[in-house]
PDB file of C-alpha atoms in Angstrom:
ATOM      1  CA  MET D  28    -112.872-125.045 -53.919  1.00 39.00           C
ATOM      2  CA  GLU D  29    -113.283-128.795 -54.382  1.00 43.00           C
ATOM      3  CA  GLU D  30    -116.320-130.332 -52.641  1.00 45.00           C
ATOM      4  CA  LYS D  31    -115.574-132.594 -50.718  1.00 73.00           C
ATOM      5  CA  TYR D  32    -112.435-130.629 -48.429  1.00 76.00           C
ATOM      6  CA  LYS D  33    -114.845-127.936 -46.608  1.00 73.00           C
ATOM      7  CA  VAL D  34    -114.039-124.892 -44.603  1.00 86.00           C
ATOM      8  CA  GLY D  35    -116.877-124.435 -42.601  1.00 86.00           C
ATOM      9  CA  LYS D  36    -118.784-120.918 -43.153  1.00 86.00           C
ATOM     10  CA  LEU D  37    -117.984-119.454 -39.143  1.00 90.00           C
ATOM     11  CA  ILE D  38    -114.243-119.949 -39.948  1.00 90.00           C
ATOM     12  CA  TYR D  39    -114.866-117.202 -42.342  1.00 89.00           C
ATOM     13  CA  ASP D  40    -117.472-115.286 -39.965  1.00 92.00           C
ATOM     14  CA  GLY D  41    -115.202-111.746 -40.169  1.00 92.00           C
ATOM     15  CA  SER D  42    -115.608-110.539 -36.387  1.00 92.00           C
ATOM     16  CA  ILE D  43    -114.820-114.716 -34.958  1.00 94.00           C
ATOM     17  CA  TYR D  44    -111.706-114.817 -37.467  1.00 95.00           C
ATOM     18  CA  ASP D  45    -110.545-111.431 -36.186  1.00 95.00           C
ATOM     19  CA  GLY D  46    -110.711-112.212 -32.316  1.00 94.00           C
ATOM     20  CA  MET D  47    -109.085-115.571 -32.632  1.00 94.00           C
ATOM     21  CA  ASN D  48    -105.846-114.427 -35.028  1.00 95.00           C
ATOM     22  CA  PRO D  49    -104.998-110.910 -33.223  1.00 93.00           C
ATOM     23  CA  GLU D  50    -101.011-111.547 -34.214  1.00 91.00           C
ATOM     24  CA  LEU D  51     -98.858-109.867 -35.827  1.00 96.00           C
ATOM     25  CA  ALA D  52     -95.783-111.993 -35.503  1.00 96.00           C
ATOM     26  CA  ASP D  53     -95.380-111.763 -39.444  1.00 98.00           C
ATOM     27  CA  LEU D  54     -96.094-108.395 -40.031  1.00 98.00           C
ATOM     28  CA  PRO D  55     -92.375-107.145 -39.808  1.00 98.00           C
ATOM     29  CA  PHE D  56     -91.264-110.071 -41.822  1.00 98.00           C
ATOM     30  CA  TYR D  57     -93.396-108.797 -45.097  1.00 98.00           C
ATOM     31  CA  SER D  58     -92.579-105.173 -44.529  1.00 98.00           C
ATOM     32  CA  ARG D  59     -89.248-105.602 -44.643  1.00 97.00           C
ATOM     33  CA  TRP D  60     -89.613-107.648 -47.880  1.00 98.00           C
ATOM     34  CA  LEU D  61     -92.255-104.899 -49.261  1.00 97.00           C
ATOM     35  CA  ALA D  62     -89.690-102.355 -48.982  1.00 96.00           C
ATOM     36  CA  LYS D  63     -87.582-103.445 -51.994  1.00 93.00           C
ATOM     37  CA  LYS D  64     -90.310-102.650 -54.109  1.00 90.00           C
ATOM     38  CA  LYS D  65     -91.251 -99.647 -52.350  1.00 83.00           C
ATOM     39  CA  ASN D  66     -92.472 -98.007 -55.184  1.00 85.00           C
ATOM     40  CA  GLY D  67     -94.200-100.701 -57.170  1.00 89.00           C
ATOM     41  CA  ASN D  68     -97.371-102.089 -56.764  1.00 96.00           C
ATOM     42  CA  ILE D  69     -97.965-105.330 -54.710  1.00 98.00           C
ATOM     43  CA  LEU D  70    -100.502-107.784 -54.594  1.00 98.00           C
ATOM     44  CA  GLU D  71    -101.936-110.237 -51.234  1.00 98.00           C
ATOM     45  CA  LEU D  72    -103.292-113.114 -52.234  1.00 98.00           C
ATOM     46  CA  CYS D  73    -106.002-114.668 -49.704  1.00 98.00           C
ATOM     47  CA  CYS D  74    -105.955-110.982 -47.834  1.00 98.00           C
ATOM     48  CA  GLY D  75    -108.837-112.296 -45.349  1.00 97.00           C
ATOM     49  CA  THR D  76    -109.705-109.445 -43.410  1.00 98.00           C
ATOM     50  CA  GLY D  77    -106.975-107.560 -44.084  1.00 98.00           C
ATOM     51  CA  ARG D  78    -104.919-108.356 -40.770  1.00 98.00           C
ATOM     52  CA  LEU D  79    -101.924-107.425 -42.743  1.00 98.00           C
ATOM     53  CA  THR D  80    -103.322-105.601 -45.635  1.00 98.00           C
ATOM     54  CA  ILE D  81    -104.273-102.782 -43.894  1.00 98.00           C
ATOM     55  CA  PRO D  82    -101.145-101.467 -41.666  1.00 98.00           C
ATOM     56  CA  LEU D  83     -99.229-102.627 -44.979  1.00 98.00           C
ATOM     57  CA  ALA D  84    -101.318-100.415 -46.534  1.00 97.00           C
ATOM     58  CA  LYS D  85    -101.036 -97.675 -43.442  1.00 97.00           C
ATOM     59  CA  GLU D  86     -97.373 -97.652 -44.198  1.00 96.00           C
ATOM     60  CA  GLY D  87     -97.328 -96.486 -47.265  1.00 95.00           C
ATOM     61  CA  TYR D  88     -97.491 -99.555 -49.676  1.00 96.00           C
ATOM     62  CA  ASN D  89     -99.695 -99.450 -52.550  1.00 96.00           C
ATOM     63  CA  ILE D  90    -101.291-102.582 -51.961  1.00 97.00           C
ATOM     64  CA  ILE D  91    -104.754-104.713 -53.429  1.00 98.00           C
ATOM     65  CA  GLY D  92    -105.720-107.301 -51.431  1.00 98.00           C
ATOM     66  CA  VAL D  93    -107.663-110.466 -53.132  1.00 98.00           C
ATOM     67  CA  ASP D  94    -109.815-112.893 -51.386  1.00 98.00           C
ATOM     68  CA  ILE D  95    -112.966-115.353 -52.123  1.00 96.00           C
ATOM     69  CA  SER D  96    -114.721-115.098 -48.560  1.00 95.00           C
ATOM     70  CA  SER D  97    -117.068-112.020 -49.065  1.00 94.00           C
ATOM     71  CA  SER D  98    -117.885-112.103 -44.936  1.00 93.00           C
ATOM     72  CA  MET D  99    -113.977-111.593 -44.749  1.00 96.00           C
ATOM     73  CA  LEU D 100    -113.738-108.533 -47.205  1.00 97.00           C
ATOM     74  CA  LYS D 101    -116.655-107.105 -45.961  1.00 96.00           C
ATOM     75  CA  GLN D 102    -114.862-107.159 -42.788  1.00 96.00           C
ATOM     76  CA  ALA D 103    -111.887-105.766 -43.992  1.00 98.00           C
ATOM     77  CA  GLN D 104    -112.985-103.593 -45.930  1.00 98.00           C
ATOM     78  CA  CYS D 105    -115.017-102.052 -43.204  1.00 97.00           C
ATOM     79  CA  LYS D 106    -111.777-102.193 -40.972  1.00 97.00           C
ATOM     80  CA  ALA D 107    -109.846-100.107 -43.508  1.00 98.00           C
ATOM     81  CA  GLU D 108    -112.646 -97.222 -43.936  1.00 97.00           C
ATOM     82  CA  GLU D 109    -112.924 -96.869 -39.493  1.00 97.00           C
ATOM     83  CA  LEU D 110    -109.482 -96.234 -40.088  1.00 97.00           C
ATOM     84  CA  ASN D 111    -109.549 -94.155 -43.074  1.00 97.00           C
ATOM     85  CA  VAL D 112    -106.532 -96.366 -44.867  1.00 97.00           C
ATOM     86  CA  PRO D 113    -107.411 -96.520 -48.601  1.00 93.00           C
ATOM     87  CA  VAL D 114    -107.305-100.176 -50.024  1.00 96.00           C
ATOM     88  CA  GLN D 115    -108.315-101.631 -53.075  1.00 97.00           C
ATOM     89  CA  PHE D 116    -110.313-105.400 -51.891  1.00 98.00           C
ATOM     90  CA  ILE D 117    -110.890-107.580 -54.843  1.00 98.00           C
ATOM     91  CA  LYS D 118    -113.443-110.978 -54.322  1.00 98.00           C
ATOM     92  CA  SER D 119    -111.936-113.680 -56.326  1.00 98.00           C
ATOM     93  CA  ASP D 120    -110.732-117.149 -56.609  1.00 98.00           C
ATOM     94  CA  ILE D 121    -106.967-117.173 -57.068  1.00 98.00           C
ATOM     95  CA  ARG D 122    -106.655-120.102 -59.450  1.00 98.00           C
ATOM     96  CA  THR D 123    -108.938-117.893 -61.757  1.00 98.00           C
ATOM     97  CA  LEU D 124    -107.827-114.470 -61.404  1.00 97.00           C
ATOM     98  CA  ASP D 125    -107.441-112.069 -63.956  1.00 98.00           C
ATOM     99  CA  LEU D 126    -106.057-108.603 -63.368  1.00 98.00           C
ATOM    100  CA  PRO D 127    -105.135-106.059 -66.050  1.00 97.00           C
ATOM    101  CA  GLU D 128    -102.024-104.925 -64.223  1.00 97.00           C
ATOM    102  CA  VAL D 129     -98.320-107.195 -63.122  1.00 97.00           C
ATOM    103  CA  TYR D 130     -96.890-106.273 -59.556  1.00 98.00           C
ATOM    104  CA  GLY D 131     -93.403-106.175 -58.277  1.00 97.00           C
ATOM    105  CA  ILE D 132     -94.271-108.761 -55.066  1.00 98.00           C
ATOM    106  CA  ILE D 133     -97.283-111.097 -55.114  1.00 98.00           C
ATOM    107  CA  PHE D 134     -97.634-112.906 -51.239  1.00 98.00           C
ATOM    108  CA  ILE D 135     -99.598-115.279 -49.797  1.00 98.00           C
ATOM    109  CA  PRO D 136     -99.736-114.946 -46.223  1.00 98.00           C
ATOM    110  CA  PHE D 137    -100.802-116.793 -43.111  1.00 98.00           C
ATOM    111  CA  ASN D 138    -100.682-120.517 -44.452  1.00 98.00           C
ATOM    112  CA  SER D 139    -103.195-120.035 -47.323  1.00 98.00           C
ATOM    113  CA  ILE D 140    -102.424-122.289 -49.433  1.00 98.00           C
ATOM    114  CA  HIS D 141    -103.005-125.138 -47.016  1.00 98.00           C
ATOM    115  CA  HIS D 142    -106.644-124.668 -48.515  1.00 97.00           C
ATOM    116  CA  LEU D 143    -105.319-125.886 -52.448  1.00 97.00           C
ATOM    117  CA  TYR D 144    -105.844-129.144 -51.847  1.00 97.00           C
ATOM    118  CA  THR D 145    -104.862-130.380 -54.880  1.00 97.00           C
ATOM    119  CA  ASN D 146    -101.608-129.995 -56.712  1.00 98.00           C
ATOM    120  CA  GLN D 147    -103.743-128.773 -59.814  1.00 98.00           C
ATOM    121  CA  ASP D 148    -105.436-126.357 -57.418  1.00 97.00           C
ATOM    122  CA  PHE D 149    -101.782-125.292 -56.212  1.00 98.00           C
ATOM    123  CA  PHE D 150    -100.052-125.477 -60.021  1.00 98.00           C
ATOM    124  CA  LYS D 151    -103.265-123.032 -61.017  1.00 98.00           C
ATOM    125  CA  VAL D 152    -101.811-120.615 -58.107  1.00 98.00           C
ATOM    126  CA  LEU D 153     -98.901-120.784 -59.590  1.00 98.00           C
ATOM    127  CA  ILE D 154     -99.246-120.204 -63.039  1.00 98.00           C
ATOM    128  CA  ASN D 155    -101.156-116.932 -62.010  1.00 98.00           C
ATOM    129  CA  VAL D 156     -98.576-115.408 -60.003  1.00 98.00           C
ATOM    130  CA  LYS D 157     -96.198-115.908 -62.795  1.00 98.00           C
ATOM    131  CA  LYS D 158     -98.458-114.195 -64.746  1.00 97.00           C
ATOM    132  CA  HIS D 159     -99.295-111.383 -62.235  1.00 98.00           C
ATOM    133  CA  LEU D 160     -95.734-110.615 -61.713  1.00 98.00           C
ATOM    134  CA  LYS D 161     -92.892-108.649 -63.058  1.00 97.00           C
ATOM    135  CA  GLU D 162     -89.866-110.011 -64.536  1.00 95.00           C
ATOM    136  CA  ASP D 163     -87.542-108.842 -61.682  1.00 95.00           C
ATOM    137  CA  GLY D 164     -90.200-109.225 -58.648  1.00 97.00           C
ATOM    138  CA  PHE D 165     -90.697-111.235 -56.023  1.00 98.00           C
ATOM    139  CA  PHE D 166     -93.226-114.086 -54.867  1.00 98.00           C
ATOM    140  CA  ILE D 167     -93.547-114.731 -51.260  1.00 98.00           C
ATOM    141  CA  PHE D 168     -95.361-116.970 -49.071  1.00 99.00           C
ATOM    142  CA  ASP D 169     -95.543-118.648 -45.553  1.00 98.00           C
ATOM    143  CA  CYS D 170     -96.952-122.208 -44.955  1.00 98.00           C
ATOM    144  CA  PHE D 171     -96.404-125.139 -41.881  1.00 98.00           C
ATOM    145  CA  ASN D 172     -93.572-127.464 -42.202  1.00 98.00           C
ATOM    146  CA  PRO D 173     -95.861-130.574 -41.799  1.00 97.00           C
ATOM    147  CA  ASP D 174     -94.915-132.112 -37.995  1.00 94.00           C
ATOM    148  CA  ILE D 175     -96.634-135.815 -38.679  1.00 87.00           C
ATOM    149  CA  ARG D 176     -95.406-136.163 -34.597  1.00 88.00           C
ATOM    150  CA  TYR D 177     -97.830-133.562 -33.565  1.00 88.00           C
ATOM    151  CA  ILE D 178    -100.604-134.764 -36.162  1.00 86.00           C
ATOM    152  CA  VAL D 179    -100.448-138.179 -34.828  1.00 84.00           C
ATOM    153  CA  ASN D 180    -100.066-136.717 -30.769  1.00 85.00           C
ATOM    154  CA  SER D 181    -103.314-134.366 -31.601  1.00 85.00           C
ATOM    155  CA  GLU D 182    -105.246-137.012 -33.078  1.00 88.00           C
ATOM    156  CA  LYS D 183    -105.796-138.893 -30.100  1.00 83.00           C
ATOM    157  CA  GLU D 184    -107.906-136.209 -27.817  1.00 84.00           C
ATOM    158  CA  GLU D 185    -110.029-133.195 -28.092  1.00 89.00           C
ATOM    159  CA  ASN D 186    -108.037-129.682 -26.963  1.00 91.00           C
ATOM    160  CA  ILE D 187    -109.117-126.260 -26.582  1.00 95.00           C
ATOM    161  CA  ILE D 188    -107.420-124.183 -28.984  1.00 95.00           C
ATOM    162  CA  ALA D 189    -108.820-120.952 -28.236  1.00 96.00           C
ATOM    163  CA  GLU D 190    -111.032-118.911 -25.785  1.00 97.00           C
ATOM    164  CA  TYR D 191    -111.818-114.917 -26.454  1.00 97.00           C
ATOM    165  CA  ARG D 192    -114.260-112.438 -26.996  1.00 96.00           C
ATOM    166  CA  THR D 193    -115.568-111.049 -30.829  1.00 95.00           C
ATOM    167  CA  GLU D 194    -115.415-107.118 -30.820  1.00 92.00           C
ATOM    168  CA  ASP D 195    -119.360-107.590 -31.685  1.00 92.00           C
ATOM    169  CA  GLY D 196    -119.238-109.031 -27.568  1.00 95.00           C
ATOM    170  CA  ARG D 197    -119.777-112.880 -28.665  1.00 96.00           C
ATOM    171  CA  GLU D 198    -117.922-114.711 -26.006  1.00 97.00           C
ATOM    172  CA  VAL D 199    -116.462-118.063 -28.471  1.00 97.00           C
ATOM    173  CA  VAL D 200    -114.393-121.301 -26.657  1.00 97.00           C
ATOM    174  CA  ILE D 201    -113.054-123.754 -29.830  1.00 97.00           C
ATOM    175  CA  GLU D 202    -111.992-127.484 -29.587  1.00 97.00           C
ATOM    176  CA  GLN D 203    -109.968-129.401 -31.624  1.00 95.00           C
ATOM    177  CA  THR D 204    -110.551-133.149 -33.262  1.00 94.00           C
ATOM    178  CA  MET D 205    -108.009-133.860 -36.249  1.00 94.00           C
ATOM    179  CA  ILE D 206    -107.527-136.982 -38.119  1.00 94.00           C
ATOM    180  CA  TYR D 207    -104.555-136.967 -40.929  1.00 95.00           C
ATOM    181  CA  GLU D 208    -105.097-138.744 -44.784  1.00 95.00           C
ATOM    182  CA  ASN D 209    -102.150-140.286 -45.411  1.00 93.00           C
ATOM    183  CA  LYS D 210    -103.825-140.545 -49.381  1.00 95.00           C
ATOM    184  CA  THR D 211    -104.857-136.906 -49.561  1.00 95.00           C
ATOM    185  CA  GLN D 212    -102.358-135.154 -47.345  1.00 96.00           C
ATOM    186  CA  ILE D 213    -105.207-133.502 -45.943  1.00 95.00           C
ATOM    187  CA  ASN D 214    -105.668-133.055 -42.354  1.00 95.00           C
ATOM    188  CA  ARG D 215    -109.390-133.141 -41.521  1.00 95.00           C
ATOM    189  CA  ILE D 216    -109.655-130.450 -38.896  1.00 95.00           C
ATOM    190  CA  LYS D 217    -112.800-130.064 -36.704  1.00 95.00           C
ATOM    191  CA  TRP D 218    -113.575-127.173 -34.843  1.00 96.00           C
ATOM    192  CA  HIS D 219    -116.176-127.503 -32.387  1.00 96.00           C
ATOM    193  CA  TYR D 220    -117.504-124.352 -31.104  1.00 97.00           C
ATOM    194  CA  PHE D 221    -119.267-122.984 -28.120  1.00 97.00           C
ATOM    195  CA  ILE D 222    -120.565-119.334 -28.250  1.00 96.00           C
ATOM    196  CA  ASN D 223    -121.673-117.575 -24.994  1.00 97.00           C
ATOM    197  CA  GLY D 224    -121.351-120.648 -23.227  1.00 97.00           C
ATOM    198  CA  GLU D 225    -123.411-122.973 -25.482  1.00 97.00           C
ATOM    199  CA  PHE D 226    -122.583-125.427 -28.704  1.00 96.00           C
ATOM    200  CA  ASP D 227    -123.278-123.835 -31.663  1.00 96.00           C
ATOM    201  CA  SER D 228    -121.134-126.220 -34.300  1.00 96.00           C
ATOM    202  CA  ILE D 229    -118.944-128.438 -35.574  1.00 95.00           C
ATOM    203  CA  GLN D 230    -117.004-126.554 -38.542  1.00 95.00           C
ATOM    204  CA  ASN D 231    -114.510-128.483 -40.684  1.00 94.00           C
ATOM    205  CA  LEU D 232    -111.559-126.817 -41.420  1.00 94.00           C
ATOM    206  CA  ASP D 233    -109.499-129.395 -44.188  1.00 95.00           C
ATOM    207  CA  MET D 234    -105.474-128.207 -44.574  1.00 96.00           C
ATOM    208  CA  ARG D 235    -103.434-129.733 -47.509  1.00 97.00           C
ATOM    209  CA  MET D 236     -99.856-130.303 -46.298  1.00 97.00           C
ATOM    210  CA  TYR D 237     -97.476-129.353 -48.413  1.00 98.00           C
ATOM    211  CA  PHE D 238     -93.935-131.526 -47.340  1.00 98.00           C
ATOM    212  CA  PRO D 239     -90.136-129.419 -48.404  1.00 98.00           C
ATOM    213  CA  GLN D 240     -89.106-131.408 -50.718  1.00 98.00           C
ATOM    214  CA  GLU D 241     -92.172-131.290 -52.812  1.00 98.00           C
ATOM    215  CA  LEU D 242     -92.645-127.468 -52.907  1.00 98.00           C
ATOM    216  CA  ASP D 243     -89.260-126.942 -53.452  1.00 98.00           C
ATOM    217  CA  GLU D 244     -89.554-129.193 -56.615  1.00 98.00           C
ATOM    218  CA  TYR D 245     -93.060-127.426 -57.388  1.00 98.00           C
ATOM    219  CA  LEU D 246     -92.013-123.662 -57.737  1.00 98.00           C
ATOM    220  CA  SER D 247     -88.692-125.441 -60.080  1.00 98.00           C
ATOM    221  CA  ILE D 248     -91.281-126.826 -62.103  1.00 97.00           C
ATOM    222  CA  TYR D 249     -93.231-124.189 -62.302  1.00 98.00           C
ATOM    223  CA  GLY D 250     -90.790-121.584 -63.272  1.00 97.00           C
ATOM    224  CA  PHE D 251     -89.405-120.321 -59.924  1.00 98.00           C
ATOM    225  CA  GLU D 252     -85.933-119.835 -58.281  1.00 98.00           C
ATOM    226  CA  ILE D 253     -86.275-119.936 -55.085  1.00 98.00           C
ATOM    227  CA  ILE D 254     -83.891-117.129 -53.430  1.00 97.00           C
ATOM    228  CA  HIS D 255     -84.744-117.824 -49.521  1.00 98.00           C
ATOM    229  CA  LYS D 256     -85.991-120.587 -47.420  1.00 98.00           C
ATOM    230  CA  PHE D 257     -86.352-119.691 -44.152  1.00 98.00           C
ATOM    231  CA  GLY D 258     -87.728-121.554 -41.235  1.00 98.00           C
ATOM    232  CA  GLY D 259     -89.184-118.607 -39.714  1.00 98.00           C
ATOM    233  CA  PHE D 260     -90.009-114.775 -39.586  1.00 98.00           C
ATOM    234  CA  GLU D 261     -86.599-113.924 -38.112  1.00 98.00           C
ATOM    235  CA  GLU D 262     -85.088-114.967 -41.511  1.00 98.00           C
ATOM    236  CA  GLU D 263     -84.227-118.100 -39.356  1.00 98.00           C
ATOM    237  CA  LEU D 264     -82.468-120.371 -42.041  1.00 97.00           C
ATOM    238  CA  PHE D 265     -84.727-123.605 -42.435  1.00 98.00           C
ATOM    239  CA  GLU D 266     -84.021-126.735 -40.558  1.00 98.00           C
ATOM    240  CA  ASN D 267     -85.455-130.134 -40.037  1.00 96.00           C
ATOM    241  CA  LYS D 268     -87.293-128.887 -36.901  1.00 95.00           C
ATOM    242  CA  SER D 269     -88.401-125.508 -38.424  1.00 98.00           C
ATOM    243  CA  GLU D 270     -91.886-124.946 -37.911  1.00 97.00           C
ATOM    244  CA  LYS D 271     -92.606-122.883 -40.797  1.00 98.00           C
ATOM    245  CA  GLN D 272     -91.666-123.020 -44.393  1.00 98.00           C
ATOM    246  CA  ILE D 273     -91.175-119.197 -46.123  1.00 98.00           C
ATOM    247  CA  PHE D 274     -90.308-118.805 -49.230  1.00 98.00           C
ATOM    248  CA  VAL D 275     -89.203-115.883 -51.340  1.00 98.00           C
ATOM    249  CA  CYS D 276     -89.012-116.150 -54.947  1.00 98.00           C
ATOM    250  CA  LYS D 277     -87.963-114.630 -58.309  1.00 98.00           C
ATOM    251  CA  LYS D 278     -89.349-116.043 -61.534  1.00 96.00           C
ATOM    252  CA  ARG D 279     -87.137-118.302 -63.907  1.00 91.00           C
ATOM    253  CA  MET D 280     -86.914-116.967 -67.561  1.00 80.00           C
ATOM    254  CA  SER D 281     -85.849-119.986 -68.936  1.00 70.00           C
ATOM    255  CA  ASP D 282     -87.363-123.909 -68.988  1.00 50.00           C
ATOM    256  CA  SER D 283     -90.584-122.617 -67.384  1.00 45.00           C
ATOM    257  CA  LYS D 284     -94.219-123.848 -67.755  1.00 54.00           C
ATOM    258  CA  ASP D 285     -96.617-121.599 -68.285  1.00 53.00           C
TER     259      ASP D 285
END
C-alpha cells in the first residue's frame, strides 16, 4: 500500500492474528451465498490465515485464497495441511492480481477494504474484480458503517480491546488509541502490544473509512449493480444505525468503466 499508510508487522503475525480473531459470525452468511454457485470456482480476496477459506473448503467449495502477507498465508497453509483440507493459496496484491480463470463468486470479507487507503486503490480492485468475475457471478464484500460518534469517543482514551493466549503460548494484551483524519478519511489506529506481561511495541493499523453513499456510487460507476445491501450477517435491512455494510453485487453489462 502507500508508504504513508501503515499496518504493523505484528498485526500480520499469523498466530497473534488468529488468537484475536477466533469468531466465525460471518461464516454462515458467506456459506449461504456461496451455495448459490456451489459447483463454480470461488475466489476469496484478503483471505488472511484462512479463517473463512478453510471451513468453506471443508464444506466442499472449490475456493482459492489470495493475500499479500506471507506470514498470514504460511499460517493458513499450515492450518489447511493439519486439517487435510486441500486449498490453494496465492500471494498477491489484489490491485494487480492476474489469474487465468474467472469465478462464480469473488468475495472480500472481514472489513478488508478498509486497507485500501485511496480511491484509486479501491477503483483498481473493482476493475480487477470485474475482470475475474463471470458474467452471472456475484461480488460480495463487507465493511464497517462508519460511526463518527464512536470514533470521537474512542479518541479520548486508551482502551484495552483484547486479552488472549496464542496457540504458541504468548499472553497478549492490546490497548488501542486512535485519531481520525477528516481530510483522508483515515482512522489512524495504534495498537499497544503487551506480550507475556511486558510492553512489546506500538503497531499501526490505519483504516480508510468508506461511507455508504460513496460506496454505492463507486460500485455503480465501475460497473456493478447492487443486488442487496445488508446491515448485518443475518441479512438485516441496512439502516442508519447498522454497524456493517454488506454488499451483494453483479456486473452491470452496459455503461460501466473497464
